[in-house]
mmCIF file of C-alpha atoms and ligand atoms in Angstrom:
data_model
loop_
_atom_site.group_PDB
_atom_site.id
_atom_site.type_symbol
_atom_site.label_atom_id
_atom_site.label_comp_id
_atom_site.label_asym_id
_atom_site.label_seq_id
_atom_site.Cartn_x
_atom_site.Cartn_y
_atom_site.Cartn_z
ATOM 1 C CA MET A 1 -92.382 -42.710 -44.865
ATOM 2 C CA LYS A 2 -88.570 -42.158 -45.614
ATOM 3 C CA GLU A 3 -88.398 -39.084 -43.439
ATOM 4 C CA PHE A 4 -90.260 -41.102 -40.639
ATOM 5 C CA ALA A 5 -87.611 -43.787 -40.742
ATOM 6 C CA LYS A 6 -84.844 -41.511 -40.707
ATOM 7 C CA LYS A 7 -86.010 -39.842 -37.661
ATOM 8 C CA TYR A 8 -86.970 -42.881 -35.995
ATOM 9 C CA LEU A 9 -83.506 -44.654 -36.632
ATOM 10 C CA ASP A 10 -81.738 -41.190 -35.383
ATOM 11 C CA LEU A 11 -83.465 -41.731 -32.452
ATOM 12 C CA LEU A 12 -82.723 -45.326 -31.738
ATOM 13 C CA THR A 13 -79.119 -45.032 -32.385
ATOM 14 C CA GLY A 14 -78.555 -41.462 -30.890
ATOM 15 C CA GLU A 15 -80.775 -40.320 -28.031
ATOM 16 C CA PHE A 16 -81.756 -43.885 -27.077
ATOM 17 C CA ALA A 17 -78.268 -45.815 -28.309
ATOM 18 C CA GLY A 18 -77.623 -48.324 -25.319
ATOM 19 C CA ILE A 19 -81.139 -49.611 -24.826
ATOM 20 C CA ASN A 20 -80.183 -52.222 -27.222
ATOM 21 C CA LEU A 21 -83.725 -51.604 -29.360
ATOM 22 C CA THR A 22 -82.595 -52.673 -32.687
ATOM 23 C CA ARG A 23 -79.623 -54.529 -34.080
ATOM 24 C CA ILE A 24 -80.348 -52.978 -37.585
ATOM 25 C CA GLU A 25 -78.244 -49.673 -38.287
ATOM 26 C CA SER A 26 -77.879 -49.425 -41.892
ATOM 27 C CA PRO A 27 -80.414 -46.852 -43.001
ATOM 28 C CA GLU A 28 -81.417 -48.805 -46.011
ATOM 29 C CA ASP A 29 -81.940 -52.380 -43.850
ATOM 30 C CA PHE A 30 -83.773 -50.389 -41.406
ATOM 31 C CA TYR A 31 -86.464 -49.143 -43.765
ATOM 32 C CA ASN A 32 -86.904 -52.331 -45.331
ATOM 33 C CA LYS A 33 -86.606 -54.966 -42.300
ATOM 34 C CA GLN A 34 -88.295 -52.765 -39.743
ATOM 35 C CA ILE A 35 -90.523 -49.943 -41.180
ATOM 36 C CA LEU A 36 -91.527 -51.667 -44.673
ATOM 37 C CA ASP A 37 -92.047 -54.831 -43.166
ATOM 38 C CA SER A 38 -94.126 -53.277 -40.347
ATOM 39 C CA VAL A 39 -96.885 -51.780 -43.000
ATOM 40 C CA MET A 40 -96.683 -54.447 -45.983
ATOM 41 C CA PRO A 41 -99.795 -55.929 -44.468
ATOM 42 C CA MET A 42 -101.777 -52.790 -44.939
ATOM 43 C CA THR A 43 -100.850 -52.917 -49.145
ATOM 44 C CA GLU A 44 -100.451 -56.646 -49.515
ATOM 45 C CA SER A 45 -103.591 -57.978 -47.305
ATOM 46 C CA LYS A 46 -107.464 -56.715 -47.514
ATOM 47 C CA VAL A 47 -108.207 -59.192 -44.791
ATOM 48 C CA PHE A 48 -105.811 -57.328 -42.412
ATOM 49 C CA ARG A 49 -107.165 -53.692 -43.862
ATOM 50 C CA ASN A 50 -110.549 -54.614 -43.260
ATOM 51 C CA ALA A 51 -109.850 -55.772 -39.689
ATOM 52 C CA LEU A 52 -108.344 -52.463 -39.157
ATOM 53 C CA GLU A 53 -111.380 -50.667 -40.680
ATOM 54 C CA THR A 54 -113.900 -52.518 -38.326
ATOM 55 C CA THR A 55 -112.249 -52.529 -35.208
ATOM 56 C CA LYS A 56 -110.265 -48.650 -35.393
ATOM 57 C CA LEU A 57 -108.022 -50.556 -32.446
ATOM 58 C CA VAL A 58 -104.713 -52.525 -32.873
ATOM 59 C CA VAL A 59 -102.590 -54.337 -29.957
ATOM 60 C CA ASP A 60 -99.215 -54.855 -30.858
ATOM 61 C CA VAL A 61 -97.939 -57.752 -28.551
ATOM 62 C CA GLY A 62 -94.050 -57.629 -27.674
ATOM 63 C CA PHE A 63 -93.426 -54.093 -29.850
ATOM 64 C CA GLY A 64 -89.529 -54.270 -28.382
ATOM 65 C CA GLY A 65 -88.098 -51.529 -30.435
ATOM 66 C CA GLY A 66 -91.721 -50.174 -31.813
ATOM 67 C CA PHE A 67 -92.434 -52.918 -34.471
ATOM 68 C CA PRO A 68 -94.892 -53.065 -36.120
ATOM 69 C CA ILE A 69 -96.529 -50.602 -33.686
ATOM 70 C CA LEU A 70 -94.984 -47.207 -34.473
ATOM 71 C CA PRO A 71 -94.934 -47.343 -38.248
ATOM 72 C CA LEU A 72 -98.263 -48.456 -38.380
ATOM 73 C CA ALA A 73 -99.526 -45.764 -36.255
ATOM 74 C CA PHE A 74 -97.790 -43.408 -38.704
ATOM 75 C CA LYS A 75 -99.797 -44.691 -41.228
ATOM 76 C CA ASN A 76 -103.043 -45.151 -39.763
ATOM 77 C CA PRO A 77 -103.570 -41.798 -37.851
ATOM 78 C CA ASP A 78 -107.222 -42.886 -37.277
ATOM 79 C CA VAL A 79 -106.879 -46.125 -35.798
ATOM 80 C CA LYS A 80 -106.025 -46.008 -31.754
ATOM 81 C CA PHE A 81 -102.849 -48.447 -31.049
ATOM 82 C CA ILE A 82 -101.868 -49.767 -27.651
ATOM 83 C CA GLY A 83 -98.777 -51.779 -27.392
ATOM 84 C CA MET A 84 -98.138 -54.320 -24.805
ATOM 85 C CA GLU A 85 -94.368 -55.038 -23.542
ATOM 86 C CA ALA A 86 -93.022 -57.499 -20.935
ATOM 87 C CA ARG A 87 -89.887 -55.279 -20.661
ATOM 88 C CA ALA A 88 -90.906 -51.881 -18.724
ATOM 89 C CA LYS A 89 -87.745 -50.348 -19.746
ATOM 90 C CA LYS A 90 -88.688 -50.846 -23.699
ATOM 91 C CA ALA A 91 -92.352 -49.511 -23.135
ATOM 92 C CA GLN A 92 -90.889 -46.507 -21.157
ATOM 93 C CA VAL A 93 -88.200 -45.647 -23.970
ATOM 94 C CA VAL A 94 -90.476 -46.552 -26.856
ATOM 95 C CA GLN A 95 -93.227 -44.293 -25.446
ATOM 96 C CA SER A 96 -90.687 -41.377 -25.583
ATOM 97 C CA ILE A 97 -89.861 -42.425 -29.199
ATOM 98 C CA ALA A 98 -93.602 -42.531 -30.016
ATOM 99 C CA ASN A 99 -93.789 -38.887 -28.491
ATOM 100 C CA SER A 100 -90.624 -37.392 -30.271
ATOM 101 C CA LEU A 101 -92.111 -38.910 -33.431
ATOM 102 C CA GLY A 102 -95.418 -36.806 -32.937
ATOM 103 C CA LEU A 103 -97.571 -39.863 -33.024
ATOM 104 C CA THR A 104 -100.538 -39.213 -30.882
ATOM 105 C CA ASN A 105 -102.362 -42.387 -31.541
ATOM 106 C CA ALA A 106 -100.052 -44.976 -29.853
ATOM 107 C CA THR A 107 -99.703 -45.651 -26.316
ATOM 108 C CA LEU A 108 -97.084 -48.127 -25.039
ATOM 109 C CA LYS A 109 -97.979 -50.272 -22.027
ATOM 110 C CA HIS A 110 -95.710 -52.303 -19.456
ATOM 111 C CA GLN A 111 -97.986 -55.239 -19.629
ATOM 112 C CA ARG A 112 -97.576 -59.144 -20.638
ATOM 113 C CA LEU A 113 -100.386 -60.593 -22.750
ATOM 114 C CA ASP A 114 -101.011 -63.412 -20.549
ATOM 115 C CA PHE A 115 -103.036 -61.261 -18.132
ATOM 116 C CA VAL A 116 -105.233 -59.268 -19.927
ATOM 117 C CA ASP A 117 -108.712 -59.875 -20.930
ATOM 118 C CA PHE A 118 -109.876 -58.502 -24.151
ATOM 119 C CA ASP A 119 -113.316 -57.181 -23.700
ATOM 120 C CA VAL A 120 -113.480 -55.280 -26.584
ATOM 121 C CA ASP A 121 -113.080 -56.384 -30.208
ATOM 122 C CA THR A 122 -109.786 -55.521 -31.728
ATOM 123 C CA VAL A 123 -106.819 -56.754 -34.012
ATOM 124 C CA ILE A 124 -103.893 -58.136 -32.584
ATOM 125 C CA THR A 125 -100.421 -58.184 -33.919
ATOM 126 C CA PHE A 126 -97.168 -60.269 -33.106
ATOM 127 C CA LYS A 127 -93.964 -59.670 -35.007
ATOM 128 C CA ALA A 128 -90.820 -61.730 -34.102
ATOM 129 C CA VAL A 129 -92.349 -62.578 -30.745
ATOM 130 C CA GLY A 130 -92.721 -66.287 -30.695
ATOM 131 C CA LYS A 131 -94.656 -69.447 -32.090
ATOM 132 C CA VAL A 132 -98.471 -69.056 -33.003
ATOM 133 C CA ILE A 133 -99.250 -72.106 -30.757
ATOM 134 C CA ASP A 134 -97.716 -70.486 -27.622
ATOM 135 C CA PHE A 135 -99.292 -67.161 -28.209
ATOM 136 C CA LEU A 136 -102.662 -67.738 -29.621
ATOM 137 C CA PRO A 137 -104.022 -69.822 -26.607
ATOM 138 C CA MET A 138 -102.655 -67.036 -24.081
ATOM 139 C CA ILE A 139 -105.488 -64.576 -25.545
ATOM 140 C CA ARG A 140 -108.518 -64.247 -23.506
ATOM 141 C CA THR A 141 -111.626 -63.033 -24.476
ATOM 142 C CA ASP A 142 -115.680 -63.153 -25.166
ATOM 143 C CA LYS A 143 -115.150 -60.749 -27.921
ATOM 144 C CA THR A 144 -114.019 -60.984 -31.711
ATOM 145 C CA VAL A 145 -110.375 -60.478 -32.020
ATOM 146 C CA TYR A 146 -108.485 -60.871 -35.505
ATOM 147 C CA VAL A 147 -105.016 -61.855 -34.483
ATOM 148 C CA PHE A 148 -101.935 -61.284 -37.228
ATOM 149 C CA PHE A 149 -98.577 -62.873 -37.204
ATOM 150 C CA TYR A 150 -95.741 -61.359 -39.280
ATOM 151 C CA LYS A 151 -93.843 -64.800 -40.016
ATOM 152 C CA GLY A 152 -90.895 -66.019 -42.521
ATOM 153 C CA PRO A 153 -91.289 -68.048 -45.378
ATOM 154 C CA ASN A 154 -90.434 -71.283 -43.904
ATOM 155 C CA PHE A 155 -93.240 -70.719 -41.542
ATOM 156 C CA TYR A 156 -94.828 -74.547 -42.210
ATOM 157 C CA GLU A 157 -91.618 -76.057 -41.581
ATOM 158 C CA LEU A 158 -90.895 -74.467 -38.157
ATOM 159 C CA GLU A 159 -94.650 -74.506 -36.723
ATOM 160 C CA ASP A 160 -97.729 -76.854 -36.947
ATOM 161 C CA ILE A 161 -101.042 -74.849 -36.138
ATOM 162 C CA GLU A 162 -103.415 -77.855 -37.227
ATOM 163 C CA GLU A 163 -104.482 -78.375 -33.321
ATOM 164 C CA LEU A 164 -105.354 -74.822 -32.709
ATOM 165 C CA LEU A 165 -107.486 -74.470 -35.953
ATOM 166 C CA GLU A 166 -109.317 -77.621 -35.080
ATOM 167 C CA LYS A 167 -110.305 -75.995 -31.839
ATOM 168 C CA ASN A 168 -110.831 -72.483 -31.268
ATOM 169 C CA TRP A 169 -109.482 -70.705 -34.131
ATOM 170 C CA GLU A 170 -110.274 -69.954 -37.781
ATOM 171 C CA LEU A 171 -107.488 -69.154 -40.501
ATOM 172 C CA ILE A 172 -108.595 -65.986 -42.212
ATOM 173 C CA GLU A 173 -105.672 -64.967 -43.852
ATOM 174 C CA GLU A 174 -102.441 -66.689 -45.239
ATOM 175 C CA LYS A 175 -100.538 -64.296 -47.436
ATOM 176 C CA SER A 176 -96.820 -64.532 -48.854
ATOM 177 C CA TYR A 177 -95.076 -61.599 -50.217
ATOM 178 C CA ASP A 178 -91.565 -60.030 -50.942
ATOM 179 C CA VAL A 179 -90.047 -57.352 -48.677
ATOM 180 C CA PRO A 180 -87.020 -55.933 -49.871
ATOM 181 C CA GLY A 181 -83.792 -57.143 -48.136
ATOM 182 C CA THR A 182 -85.584 -60.372 -46.631
ATOM 183 C CA GLU A 183 -86.322 -64.285 -47.735
ATOM 184 C CA GLY A 184 -89.901 -63.315 -47.808
ATOM 185 C CA ARG A 185 -92.635 -62.630 -45.666
ATOM 186 C CA VAL A 186 -95.683 -64.745 -44.598
ATOM 187 C CA LEU A 187 -98.735 -63.151 -42.915
ATOM 188 C CA LEU A 188 -101.291 -65.354 -41.193
ATOM 189 C CA GLY A 189 -104.391 -63.936 -39.656
ATOM 190 C CA PHE A 190 -106.914 -65.511 -37.246
ATOM 191 C CA LYS A 191 -110.326 -64.992 -35.768
ATOM 192 C CA ASN A 192 -111.926 -67.209 -32.698
ATOM 193 C CA ARG A 193 -114.375 -69.103 -32.957
ATOM 194 C CA LYS A 194 -115.679 -69.203 -29.481
ATOM 195 C CA VAL A 195 -115.119 -67.804 -26.062
ATOM 196 C CA LEU A 196 -111.544 -68.122 -25.196
ATOM 197 C CA ARG A 197 -110.509 -68.881 -21.680
ATOM 198 C CA GLY A 198 -106.709 -68.217 -21.953
ATOM 199 C CA THR A 199 -103.914 -70.522 -20.322
ATOM 200 C CA LEU A 200 -103.610 -68.664 -17.324
ATOM 201 C CA VAL A 201 -106.047 -68.940 -14.302
ATOM 202 C CA THR A 202 -105.074 -66.257 -11.889
ATOM 203 C CA GLU A 203 -106.489 -63.366 -10.060
ATOM 204 C CA LYS A 204 -104.078 -60.688 -11.714
ATOM 205 C CA ILE A 205 -106.517 -60.620 -14.950
ATOM 206 C CA ILE A 206 -106.930 -56.921 -15.917
ATOM 207 C CA LYS A 207 -109.877 -55.837 -18.237
ATOM 208 C CA PHE A 208 -108.141 -54.541 -21.628
ATOM 209 C CA SER A 209 -110.757 -51.653 -21.647
ATOM 210 C CA SER A 210 -109.098 -50.131 -18.485
ATOM 211 C CA LEU A 211 -105.887 -49.706 -20.363
ATOM 212 C CA LEU A 212 -107.857 -47.689 -22.998
HETATM 213 C C1 SAM B 301 -87.622 -60.289 -30.396
HETATM 214 S S1 SAM B 301 -88.695 -58.948 -29.628
HETATM 215 C C2 SAM B 301 -89.583 -58.515 -31.120
HETATM 216 C C3 SAM B 301 -89.678 -57.029 -31.201
HETATM 217 C C4 SAM B 301 -90.501 -56.620 -32.329
HETATM 218 N N1 SAM B 301 -91.703 -56.848 -32.562
HETATM 219 C C5 SAM B 301 -89.908 -56.614 -33.633
HETATM 220 O O1 SAM B 301 -90.432 -57.151 -34.463
HETATM 221 O O2 SAM B 301 -89.162 -55.878 -33.717
HETATM 222 C C6 SAM B 301 -90.066 -59.817 -28.881
HETATM 223 C C7 SAM B 301 -90.700 -59.093 -27.810
HETATM 224 O O3 SAM B 301 -91.742 -59.651 -26.970
HETATM 225 C C8 SAM B 301 -91.763 -59.572 -25.847
HETATM 226 N N2 SAM B 301 -92.669 -60.600 -25.133
HETATM 227 C C9 SAM B 301 -92.313 -61.780 -25.136
HETATM 228 N N3 SAM B 301 -93.299 -62.401 -24.488
HETATM 229 C C10 SAM B 301 -94.402 -61.560 -24.272
HETATM 230 C C11 SAM B 301 -95.570 -61.373 -23.427
HETATM 231 N N4 SAM B 301 -96.290 -62.684 -22.780
HETATM 232 N N5 SAM B 301 -96.519 -60.219 -23.546
HETATM 233 C C12 SAM B 301 -95.892 -59.171 -23.834
HETATM 234 N N6 SAM B 301 -94.873 -58.953 -24.450
HETATM 235 C C13 SAM B 301 -93.948 -60.078 -24.667
HETATM 236 C C14 SAM B 301 -90.359 -59.522 -25.255
HETATM 237 O O4 SAM B 301 -90.132 -58.681 -24.130
HETATM 238 C C15 SAM B 301 -89.319 -58.832 -26.713
HETATM 239 O O5 SAM B 301 -89.329 -57.569 -26.152
#
């Protein structure tokens, strides 16, 4: 993992410097706050591991510079990873980085979550993308989705998820753990209770299976 982190940081600060994909430049901070943080749910959460094992498919929404998708793809070569990122340039550059790192199981798409109908069971991850209450309702599916949010230790002071739990979502994981160099992390996991319609009614909706 250290070797992978070194190559990754070299690409971000060398060939792809200027694209502004990470503000963290010290190797130690990069390893802890980006690489380790991305993969910690695998060692800390049985629910997360089981969800990956069940679907063998992960969609990472808003991956920015490639987190958590690329470190997770490195650690799980038998799982297929699809990234969806609203900014085209980031998707293009992170695909080049994935190729340079030899990751054949990660495909990075320029795609907004809002316009996707998840027509296969999948895991969906969000790290530093936005509030749970803003993003969970965007998900449209008639299948089973397991959704994980990487959050900070003060999550419950900042966000209220009661309303979501009363309606469409079941809380399946709530796990606190330490990540060196951070104030601690909270992993929140959700599973849909019923068919979800999403918050956008539009003709632009595409089937997730067409991206596979
Ligand atoms: C702060 S960055 C987080 C990057 C990365 N996940 C990390 O942990 O370093 C948030 C990213 O989410 C993307 N984003 C925001 N809304 C989105 C949406 N509806 N669909 C896809 N990507 C979205 C933004 O373009 C941005 O690159």
